[in-house]
Amino acid sequence: MRFLLAAASFFVASSAFAEPFDECPSKAFLTQGRISQTYSVNLVTGDYQMLASDMGTTGVINALGFNPEDRYIYGWSYIHNSPARVTKDFQVEA
């Protein structure tokens, strides 16, 4: 019984973190750093703001793009050598 409760808690908690974006974000995003951090960039002024200092990965994410079919952002994960899904809270799901 404890296992079932723990498993249910895990799935409820993990689904809360894996939400897609509500709609296509109108901001430009930049990921950079040896361990990727996400920034929002104003393309008119060049101003930027950090959105996530920890994307839940130990490697670099490159080439972000929005998928309107499922409302997630995808990028290339160098640590997994494959595409990685980025959730609404800018956490990587490989």
PDB file of C-alpha atoms in Angstrom:
ATOM      1  CA  MET A   1       0.000   0.000   0.000  1.00  0.00           C
ATOM      2  CA  ARG A   2       2.837   2.401   0.830  1.00  0.00           C
ATOM      3  CA  PHE A   3       4.375   1.719  -2.570  1.00  0.00           C
ATOM      4  CA  LEU A   4       1.126   2.605  -4.336  1.00  0.00           C
ATOM      5  CA  LEU A   5       0.826   5.862  -2.399  1.00  0.00           C
ATOM      6  CA  ALA A   6       4.448   6.757  -3.118  1.00  0.00           C
ATOM      7  CA  ALA A   7       4.041   5.933  -6.808  1.00  0.00           C
ATOM      8  CA  ALA A   8       0.842   7.964  -7.043  1.00  0.00           C
ATOM      9  CA  SER A   9       2.525  10.896  -5.317  1.00  0.00           C
ATOM     10  CA  PHE A  10       5.443  10.700  -7.747  1.00  0.00           C
ATOM     11  CA  PHE A  11       3.193  10.733 -10.805  1.00  0.00           C
ATOM     12  CA  VAL A  12       1.104  13.632  -9.500  1.00  0.00           C
ATOM     13  CA  ALA A  13       4.244  15.634  -8.627  1.00  0.00           C
ATOM     14  CA  SER A  14       6.008  14.895 -11.909  1.00  0.00           C
ATOM     15  CA  SER A  15       2.964  15.777 -14.009  1.00  0.00           C
ATOM     16  CA  ALA A  16       2.825  19.206 -12.359  1.00  0.00           C
ATOM     17  CA  PHE A  17       6.331  19.941 -13.622  1.00  0.00           C
ATOM     18  CA  ALA A  18       5.755  18.668 -17.142  1.00  0.00           C
ATOM     19  CA  GLU A  19       3.210  21.216 -18.311  1.00  0.00           C
ATOM     20  CA  PRO A  20       3.296  22.632 -21.829  1.00  0.00           C
ATOM     21  CA  PHE A  21       3.161  26.340 -22.570  1.00  0.00           C
ATOM     22  CA  ASP A  22      -0.337  27.847 -22.681  1.00  0.00           C
ATOM     23  CA  GLU A  23       0.365  29.237 -26.158  1.00  0.00           C
ATOM     24  CA  CYS A  24       3.313  30.006 -28.384  1.00  0.00           C
ATOM     25  CA  PRO A  25       5.581  32.286 -26.333  1.00  0.00           C
ATOM     26  CA  SER A  26       6.011  35.736 -27.866  1.00  0.00           C
ATOM     27  CA  LYS A  27       9.446  36.185 -26.268  1.00  0.00           C
ATOM     28  CA  ALA A  28      12.739  35.222 -27.821  1.00  0.00           C
ATOM     29  CA  PHE A  29      14.699  32.705 -25.751  1.00  0.00           C
ATOM     30  CA  LEU A  30      18.417  32.208 -25.379  1.00  0.00           C
ATOM     31  CA  THR A  31      20.083  29.270 -23.661  1.00  0.00           C
ATOM     32  CA  GLN A  32      23.753  29.547 -22.838  1.00  0.00           C
ATOM     33  CA  GLY A  33      26.392  28.333 -20.442  1.00  0.00           C
ATOM     34  CA  ARG A  34      28.254  25.066 -19.876  1.00  0.00           C
ATOM     35  CA  ILE A  35      25.155  24.070 -17.949  1.00  0.00           C
ATOM     36  CA  SER A  36      22.277  25.676 -19.827  1.00  0.00           C
ATOM     37  CA  GLN A  37      20.496  28.668 -18.401  1.00  0.00           C
ATOM     38  CA  THR A  38      17.478  30.242 -20.108  1.00  0.00           C
ATOM     39  CA  TYR A  39      17.070  33.945 -20.821  1.00  0.00           C
ATOM     40  CA  SER A  40      14.243  35.993 -22.303  1.00  0.00           C
ATOM     41  CA  VAL A  41      15.552  38.505 -24.839  1.00  0.00           C
ATOM     42  CA  ASN A  42      13.882  41.686 -26.105  1.00  0.00           C
ATOM     43  CA  LEU A  43      14.887  41.687 -29.767  1.00  0.00           C
ATOM     44  CA  VAL A  44      14.234  45.424 -30.133  1.00  0.00           C
ATOM     45  CA  THR A  45      16.320  46.704 -27.214  1.00  0.00           C
ATOM     46  CA  GLY A  46      18.665  43.785 -26.562  1.00  0.00           C
ATOM     47  CA  ASP A  47      17.608  43.695 -22.906  1.00  0.00           C
ATOM     48  CA  TYR A  48      17.522  40.245 -21.355  1.00  0.00           C
ATOM     49  CA  GLN A  49      16.250  38.595 -18.197  1.00  0.00           C
ATOM     50  CA  MET A  50      17.150  35.205 -16.715  1.00  0.00           C
ATOM     51  CA  LEU A  51      14.163  32.872 -16.639  1.00  0.00           C
ATOM     52  CA  ALA A  52      15.852  29.710 -15.345  1.00  0.00           C
ATOM     53  CA  SER A  53      19.293  29.305 -13.833  1.00  0.00           C
ATOM     54  CA  ASP A  54      18.781  25.543 -13.587  1.00  0.00           C
ATOM     55  CA  MET A  55      17.054  23.694 -16.421  1.00  0.00           C
ATOM     56  CA  GLY A  56      17.380  20.318 -14.717  1.00  0.00           C
ATOM     57  CA  THR A  57      20.228  19.155 -16.933  1.00  0.00           C
ATOM     58  CA  THR A  58      23.989  18.983 -16.540  1.00  0.00           C
ATOM     59  CA  GLY A  59      24.701  19.825 -20.152  1.00  0.00           C
ATOM     60  CA  VAL A  60      24.074  22.232 -22.990  1.00  0.00           C
ATOM     61  CA  ILE A  61      20.738  22.705 -24.763  1.00  0.00           C
ATOM     62  CA  ASN A  62      20.920  24.291 -28.215  1.00  0.00           C
ATOM     63  CA  ALA A  63      18.603  25.312 -31.087  1.00  0.00           C
ATOM     64  CA  LEU A  64      15.293  25.896 -29.310  1.00  0.00           C
ATOM     65  CA  GLY A  65      12.024  25.782 -31.227  1.00  0.00           C
ATOM     66  CA  PHE A  66       8.323  25.762 -30.327  1.00  0.00           C
ATOM     67  CA  ASN A  67       6.067  22.899 -31.456  1.00  0.00           C
ATOM     68  CA  PRO A  68       2.473  24.148 -31.853  1.00  0.00           C
ATOM     69  CA  GLU A  69       1.123  20.564 -31.916  1.00  0.00           C
ATOM     70  CA  ASP A  70       1.951  19.860 -28.258  1.00  0.00           C
ATOM     71  CA  ARG A  71       2.915  23.411 -27.066  1.00  0.00           C
ATOM     72  CA  TYR A  72       6.391  22.442 -25.800  1.00  0.00           C
ATOM     73  CA  ILE A  73       9.750  23.920 -26.714  1.00  0.00           C
ATOM     74  CA  TYR A  74      12.351  21.477 -28.034  1.00  0.00           C
ATOM     75  CA  GLY A  75      16.098  21.819 -28.181  1.00  0.00           C
ATOM     76  CA  TRP A  76      19.122  19.664 -28.867  1.00  0.00           C
ATOM     77  CA  SER A  77      20.561  18.041 -25.734  1.00  0.00           C
ATOM     78  CA  TYR A  78      24.283  17.463 -26.082  1.00  0.00           C
ATOM     79  CA  ILE A  79      24.341  15.307 -22.954  1.00  0.00           C
ATOM     80  CA  HIS A  80      21.743  12.901 -24.412  1.00  0.00           C
ATOM     81  CA  ASN A  81      22.700  13.462 -28.060  1.00  0.00           C
ATOM     82  CA  SER A  82      19.011  13.770 -28.917  1.00  0.00           C
ATOM     83  CA  PRO A  83      16.146  16.268 -28.875  1.00  0.00           C
ATOM     84  CA  ALA A  84      14.948  17.294 -25.422  1.00  0.00           C
ATOM     85  CA  ARG A  85      11.560  18.672 -24.476  1.00  0.00           C
ATOM     86  CA  VAL A  86      11.504  21.880 -22.432  1.00  0.00           C
ATOM     87  CA  THR A  87       8.476  22.439 -20.216  1.00  0.00           C
ATOM     88  CA  LYS A  88       6.612  25.605 -19.285  1.00  0.00           C
ATOM     89  CA  ASP A  89       8.876  26.079 -16.253  1.00  0.00           C
ATOM     90  CA  PHE A  90      11.988  25.664 -18.465  1.00  0.00           C
ATOM     91  CA  GLN A  91      12.906  22.206 -17.211  1.00  0.00           C
ATOM     92  CA  VAL A  92      14.419  19.684 -19.618  1.00  0.00           C
ATOM     93  CA  GLU A  93      12.821  16.306 -20.214  1.00  0.00           C
ATOM     94  CA  ALA A  94      15.174  14.112 -22.244  1.00  0.00           C
TER      95      ALA A  94
END
